[in-house]
mmCIF file of C-alpha atoms in Angstrom:
data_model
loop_
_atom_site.group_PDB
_atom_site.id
_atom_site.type_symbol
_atom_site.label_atom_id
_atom_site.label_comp_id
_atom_site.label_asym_id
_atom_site.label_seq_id
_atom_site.Cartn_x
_atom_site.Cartn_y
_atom_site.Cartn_z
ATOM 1 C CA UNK A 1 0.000 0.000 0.000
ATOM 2 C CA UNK A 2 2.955 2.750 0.932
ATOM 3 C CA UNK A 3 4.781 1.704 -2.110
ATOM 4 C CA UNK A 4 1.371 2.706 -4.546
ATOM 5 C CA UNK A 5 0.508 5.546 -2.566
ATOM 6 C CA UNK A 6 4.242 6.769 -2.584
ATOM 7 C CA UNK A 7 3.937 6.269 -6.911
ATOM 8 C CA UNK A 8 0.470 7.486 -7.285
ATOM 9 C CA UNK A 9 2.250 10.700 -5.325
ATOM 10 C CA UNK A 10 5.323 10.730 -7.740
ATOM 11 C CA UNK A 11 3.261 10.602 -10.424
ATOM 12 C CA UNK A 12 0.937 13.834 -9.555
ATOM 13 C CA UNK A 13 3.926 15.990 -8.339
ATOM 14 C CA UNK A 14 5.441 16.671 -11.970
ATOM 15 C CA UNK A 15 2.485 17.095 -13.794
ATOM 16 C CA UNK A 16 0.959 19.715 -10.325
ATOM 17 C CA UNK A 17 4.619 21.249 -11.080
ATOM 18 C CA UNK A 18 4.362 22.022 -14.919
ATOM 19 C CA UNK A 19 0.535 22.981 -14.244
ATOM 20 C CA UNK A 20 1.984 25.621 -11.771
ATOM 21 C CA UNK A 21 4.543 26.932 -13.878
ATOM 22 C CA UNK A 22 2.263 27.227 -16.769
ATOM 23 C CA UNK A 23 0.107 29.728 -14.831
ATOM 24 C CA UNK A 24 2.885 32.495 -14.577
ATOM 25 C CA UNK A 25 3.477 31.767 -18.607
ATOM 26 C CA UNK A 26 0.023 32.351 -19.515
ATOM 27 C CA UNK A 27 -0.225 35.552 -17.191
ATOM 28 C CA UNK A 28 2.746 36.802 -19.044
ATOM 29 C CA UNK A 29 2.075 35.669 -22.779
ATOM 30 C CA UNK A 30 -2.057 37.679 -21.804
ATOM 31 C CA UNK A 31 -0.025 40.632 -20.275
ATOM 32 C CA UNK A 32 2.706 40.786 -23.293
ATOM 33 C CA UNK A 33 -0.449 40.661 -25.963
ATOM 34 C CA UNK A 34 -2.296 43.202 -24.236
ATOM 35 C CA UNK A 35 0.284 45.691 -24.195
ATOM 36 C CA UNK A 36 1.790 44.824 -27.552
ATOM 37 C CA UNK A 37 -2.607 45.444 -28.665
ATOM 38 C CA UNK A 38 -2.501 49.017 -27.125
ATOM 39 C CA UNK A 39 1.213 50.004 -28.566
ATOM 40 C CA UNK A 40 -0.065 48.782 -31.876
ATOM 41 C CA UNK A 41 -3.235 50.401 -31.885
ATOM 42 C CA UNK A 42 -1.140 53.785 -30.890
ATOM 43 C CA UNK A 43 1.234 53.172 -33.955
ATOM 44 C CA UNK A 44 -1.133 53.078 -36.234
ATOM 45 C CA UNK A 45 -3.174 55.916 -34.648
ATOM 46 C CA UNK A 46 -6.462 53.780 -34.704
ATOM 47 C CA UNK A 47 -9.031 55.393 -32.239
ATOM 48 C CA UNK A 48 -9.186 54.533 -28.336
ATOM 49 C CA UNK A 49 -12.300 52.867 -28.801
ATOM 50 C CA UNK A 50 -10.864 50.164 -31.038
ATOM 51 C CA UNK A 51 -10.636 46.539 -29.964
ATOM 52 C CA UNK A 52 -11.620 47.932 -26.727
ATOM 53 C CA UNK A 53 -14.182 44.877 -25.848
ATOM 54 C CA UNK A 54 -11.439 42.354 -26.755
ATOM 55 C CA UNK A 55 -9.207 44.124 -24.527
ATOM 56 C CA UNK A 56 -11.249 44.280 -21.864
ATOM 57 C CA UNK A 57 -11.751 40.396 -22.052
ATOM 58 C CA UNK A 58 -7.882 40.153 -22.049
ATOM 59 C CA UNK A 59 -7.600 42.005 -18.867
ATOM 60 C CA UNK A 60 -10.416 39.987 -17.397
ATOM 61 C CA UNK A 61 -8.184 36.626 -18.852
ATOM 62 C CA UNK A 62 -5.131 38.021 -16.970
ATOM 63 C CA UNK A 63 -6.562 38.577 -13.659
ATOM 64 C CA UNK A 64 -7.990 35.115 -14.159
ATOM 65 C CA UNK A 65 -4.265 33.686 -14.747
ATOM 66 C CA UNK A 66 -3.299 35.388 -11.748
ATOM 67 C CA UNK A 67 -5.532 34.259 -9.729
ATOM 68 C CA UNK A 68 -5.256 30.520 -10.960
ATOM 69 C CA UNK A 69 -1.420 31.554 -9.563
ATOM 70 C CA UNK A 70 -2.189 32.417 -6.040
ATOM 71 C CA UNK A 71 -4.596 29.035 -5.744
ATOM 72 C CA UNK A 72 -2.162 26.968 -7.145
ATOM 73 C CA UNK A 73 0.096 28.846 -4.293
ATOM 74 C CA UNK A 74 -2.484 28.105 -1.953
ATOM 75 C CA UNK A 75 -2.438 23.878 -3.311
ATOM 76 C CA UNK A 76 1.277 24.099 -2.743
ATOM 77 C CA UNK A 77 0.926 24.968 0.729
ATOM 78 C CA UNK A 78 -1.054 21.678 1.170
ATOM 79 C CA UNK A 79 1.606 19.667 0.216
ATOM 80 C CA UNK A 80 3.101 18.895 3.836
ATOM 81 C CA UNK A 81 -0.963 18.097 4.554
ATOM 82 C CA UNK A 82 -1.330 15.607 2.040
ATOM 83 C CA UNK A 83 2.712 14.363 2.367
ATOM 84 C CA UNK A 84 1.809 13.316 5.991
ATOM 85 C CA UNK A 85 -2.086 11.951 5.681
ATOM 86 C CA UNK A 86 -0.828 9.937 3.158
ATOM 87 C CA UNK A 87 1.972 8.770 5.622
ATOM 88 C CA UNK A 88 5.074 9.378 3.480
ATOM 89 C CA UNK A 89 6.767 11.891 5.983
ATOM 90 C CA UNK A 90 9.070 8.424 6.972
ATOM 91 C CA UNK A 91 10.069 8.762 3.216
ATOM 92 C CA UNK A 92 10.704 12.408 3.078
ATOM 93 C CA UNK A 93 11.201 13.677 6.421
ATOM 94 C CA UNK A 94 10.773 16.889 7.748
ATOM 95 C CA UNK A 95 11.558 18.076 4.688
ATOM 96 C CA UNK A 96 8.686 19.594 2.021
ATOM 97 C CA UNK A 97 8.896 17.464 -0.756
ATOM 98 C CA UNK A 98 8.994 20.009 -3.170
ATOM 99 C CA UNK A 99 10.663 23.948 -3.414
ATOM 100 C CA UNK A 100 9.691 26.490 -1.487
ATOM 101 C CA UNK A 101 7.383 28.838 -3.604
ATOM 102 C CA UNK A 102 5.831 32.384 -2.324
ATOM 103 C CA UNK A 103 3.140 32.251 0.313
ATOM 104 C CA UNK A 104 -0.072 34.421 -0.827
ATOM 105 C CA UNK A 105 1.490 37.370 1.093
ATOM 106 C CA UNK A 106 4.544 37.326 -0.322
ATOM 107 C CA UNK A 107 8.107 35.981 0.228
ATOM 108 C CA UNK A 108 9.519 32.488 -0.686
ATOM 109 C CA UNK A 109 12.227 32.108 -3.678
ATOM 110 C CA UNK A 110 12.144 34.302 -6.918
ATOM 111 C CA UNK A 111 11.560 31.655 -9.736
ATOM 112 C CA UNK A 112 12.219 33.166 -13.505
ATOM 113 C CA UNK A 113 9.813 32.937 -16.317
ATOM 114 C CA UNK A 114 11.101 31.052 -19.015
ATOM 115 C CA UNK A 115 10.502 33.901 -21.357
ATOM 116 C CA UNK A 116 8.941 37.354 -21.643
ATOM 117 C CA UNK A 117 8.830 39.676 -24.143
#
């Protein structure tokens, strides 16, 4: 039973990992397109009013991708929870089983976006 429970667990953590990361690239491919939409829009001296709904729904989709950051924060947090109710602190310790990440008020270790325009 320990040795399933201790897979089933190694087989979430990478794929909760990538699902985190992917939340601070989508925040910063929605906040690259949204500025690159008003500096175009300004180049080609197309009125204010233009594309205005679509931005707007941009905005709205990165607030969303920051939130879907701070609960996947939030998840992370849970990890020592879940580590010990599924009775694998003999395997890992004291130790979290995973990097430290930012709490919701801040703090933790600066982790780099892959890439940003």
């Amino acid at each position: 039973m320990f040795k399933k429970r201790k897979e089933a667990f190694e087989t979430i953590r990478p794929l909760f990992r990538a699902a985190e990361m992917s939340t601070d690239t989508a925040a910063a491919d929605a906040a690259t397109c949204i500025a690159r939409m008003l500096t175009v829009r300004s180049e080609t001296n197309l009125p204010i009013q233009v594309g205005m709904e679509m931005l707007d729904k941009l905005v709205a989709a990165l607030n969303a991708n920051v939130s879907a950051r701070r609960l996947f924060i939030e998840a992370h947090a849970l990890t020592p929870a879940l580590v010990k109710e599924l009775g694998l602190e003999r395997m890992f310790g004291d130790e979290s089983p995973c990097p430290k990440t930012a709490g919701v008020n801040g703090g933790g270790d600066v982790v780099p976006i892959g890439r940003v325009a």
